[in-house]
mmCIF file of C-alpha atoms in Angstrom:
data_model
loop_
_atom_site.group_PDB
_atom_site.id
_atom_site.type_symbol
_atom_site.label_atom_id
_atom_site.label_comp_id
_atom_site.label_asym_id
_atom_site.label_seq_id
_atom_site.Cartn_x
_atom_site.Cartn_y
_atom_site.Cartn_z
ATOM 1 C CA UNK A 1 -0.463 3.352 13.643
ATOM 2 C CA UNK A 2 1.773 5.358 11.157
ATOM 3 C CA UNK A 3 3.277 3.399 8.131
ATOM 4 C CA UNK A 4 5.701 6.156 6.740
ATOM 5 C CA UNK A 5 3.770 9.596 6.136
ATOM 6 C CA UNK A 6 0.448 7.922 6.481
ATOM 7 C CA UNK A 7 -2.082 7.454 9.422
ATOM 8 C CA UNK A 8 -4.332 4.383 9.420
ATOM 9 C CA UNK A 9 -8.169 5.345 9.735
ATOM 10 C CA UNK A 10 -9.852 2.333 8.896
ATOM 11 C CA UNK A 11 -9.464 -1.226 7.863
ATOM 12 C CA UNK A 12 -10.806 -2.144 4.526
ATOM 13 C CA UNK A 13 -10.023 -6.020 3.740
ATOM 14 C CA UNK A 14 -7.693 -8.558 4.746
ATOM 15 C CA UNK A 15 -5.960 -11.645 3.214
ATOM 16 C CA UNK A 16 -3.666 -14.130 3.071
ATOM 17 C CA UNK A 17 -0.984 -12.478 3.313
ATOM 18 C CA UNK A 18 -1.318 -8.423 3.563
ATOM 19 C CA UNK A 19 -4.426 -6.264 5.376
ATOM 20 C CA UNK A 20 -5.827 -2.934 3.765
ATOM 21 C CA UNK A 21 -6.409 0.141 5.234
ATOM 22 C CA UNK A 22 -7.850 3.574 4.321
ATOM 23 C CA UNK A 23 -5.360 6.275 5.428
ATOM 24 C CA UNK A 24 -4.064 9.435 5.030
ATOM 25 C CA UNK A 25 -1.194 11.387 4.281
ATOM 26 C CA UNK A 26 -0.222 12.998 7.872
ATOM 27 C CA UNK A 27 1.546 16.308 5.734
ATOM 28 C CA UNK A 28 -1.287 16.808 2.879
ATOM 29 C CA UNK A 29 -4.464 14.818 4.158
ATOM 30 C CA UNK A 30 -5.166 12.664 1.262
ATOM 31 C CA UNK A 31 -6.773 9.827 1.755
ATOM 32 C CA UNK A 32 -4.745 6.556 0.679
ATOM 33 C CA UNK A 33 -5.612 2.614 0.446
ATOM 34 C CA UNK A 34 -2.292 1.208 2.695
ATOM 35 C CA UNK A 35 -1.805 -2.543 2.452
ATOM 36 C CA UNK A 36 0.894 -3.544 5.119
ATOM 37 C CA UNK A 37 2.241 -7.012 4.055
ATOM 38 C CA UNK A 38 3.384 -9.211 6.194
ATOM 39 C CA UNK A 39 7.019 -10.254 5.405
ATOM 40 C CA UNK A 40 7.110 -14.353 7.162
ATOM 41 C CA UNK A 41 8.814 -16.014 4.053
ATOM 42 C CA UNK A 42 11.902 -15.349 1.994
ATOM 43 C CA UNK A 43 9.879 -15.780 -1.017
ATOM 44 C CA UNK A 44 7.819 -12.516 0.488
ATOM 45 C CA UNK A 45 10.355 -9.653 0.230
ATOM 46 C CA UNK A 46 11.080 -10.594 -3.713
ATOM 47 C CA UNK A 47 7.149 -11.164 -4.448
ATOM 48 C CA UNK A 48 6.894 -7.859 -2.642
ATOM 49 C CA UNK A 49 9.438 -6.135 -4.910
ATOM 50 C CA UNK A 50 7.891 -7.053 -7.605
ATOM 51 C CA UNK A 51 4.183 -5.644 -7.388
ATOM 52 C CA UNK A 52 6.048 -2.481 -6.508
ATOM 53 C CA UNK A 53 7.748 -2.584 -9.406
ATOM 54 C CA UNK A 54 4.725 -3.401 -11.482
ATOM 55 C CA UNK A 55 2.364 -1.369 -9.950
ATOM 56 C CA UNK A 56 4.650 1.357 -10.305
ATOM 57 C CA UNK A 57 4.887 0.948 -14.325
ATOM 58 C CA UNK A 58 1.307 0.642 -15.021
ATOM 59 C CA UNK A 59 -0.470 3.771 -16.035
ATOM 60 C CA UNK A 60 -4.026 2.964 -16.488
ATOM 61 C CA UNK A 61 -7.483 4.303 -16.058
ATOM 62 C CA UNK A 62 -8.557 0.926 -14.852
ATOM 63 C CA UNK A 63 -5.887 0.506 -12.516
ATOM 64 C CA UNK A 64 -5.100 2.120 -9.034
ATOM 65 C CA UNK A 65 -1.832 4.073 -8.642
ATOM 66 C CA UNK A 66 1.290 3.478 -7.073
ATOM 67 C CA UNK A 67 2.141 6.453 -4.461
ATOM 68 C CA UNK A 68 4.786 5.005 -2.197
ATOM 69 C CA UNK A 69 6.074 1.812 -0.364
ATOM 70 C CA UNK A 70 8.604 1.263 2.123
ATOM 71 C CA UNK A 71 9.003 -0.742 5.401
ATOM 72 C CA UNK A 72 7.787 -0.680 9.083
ATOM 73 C CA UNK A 73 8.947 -2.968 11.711
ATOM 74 C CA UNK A 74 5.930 -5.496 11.297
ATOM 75 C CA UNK A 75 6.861 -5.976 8.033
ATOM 76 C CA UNK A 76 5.920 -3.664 4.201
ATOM 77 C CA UNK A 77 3.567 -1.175 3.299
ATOM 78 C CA UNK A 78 2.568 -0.101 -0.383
ATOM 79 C CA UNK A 79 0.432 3.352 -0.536
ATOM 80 C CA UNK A 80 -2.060 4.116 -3.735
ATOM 81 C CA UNK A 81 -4.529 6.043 -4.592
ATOM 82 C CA UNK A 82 -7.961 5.479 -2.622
ATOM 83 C CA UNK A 83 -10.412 4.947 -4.931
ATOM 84 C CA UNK A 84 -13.684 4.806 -3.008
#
């Protein structure tokens, strides 16, 4: 499965409401942890929005880096750095 430039290699963990995967970057090859969200409630696009939006602001050593999100038919995706 693709989710935007990135290729799903493995799953990682699932939850209630979003399953992570280790990818990669189809152009460069870097390796990426890819949580696909599942979108079922209209509370879900908002709460989605906003851990983009936060994740994108933090700067951290402690905390994993935003790369990219965007949307796939079955719902979002939010890329960051794989930290293994």
């Amino acid at each position: 499965m693709i989710a935007g430039k990135f290729a799903i290699d493995e799953w990682v963990s699932s939850g209630g409401s979003a399953t992570v995967y280790r990818a990669h970057d189809i152009r460069t090859g870097d390796q990426v942890a890819l949580k696909l969200i599942a979108l079922r409630t209209p509370q879900d696009g908002p709460r989605f929005a906003r851990e983009v939006q936060i994740l994108g602001e933090l700067q951290h050593p402690r905390v994993v880096r935003y790369l990219e999100h965007g949307f796939t038919p079955a719902g979002a995706y939010l890329a960051m750095e794989w930290l293994p």
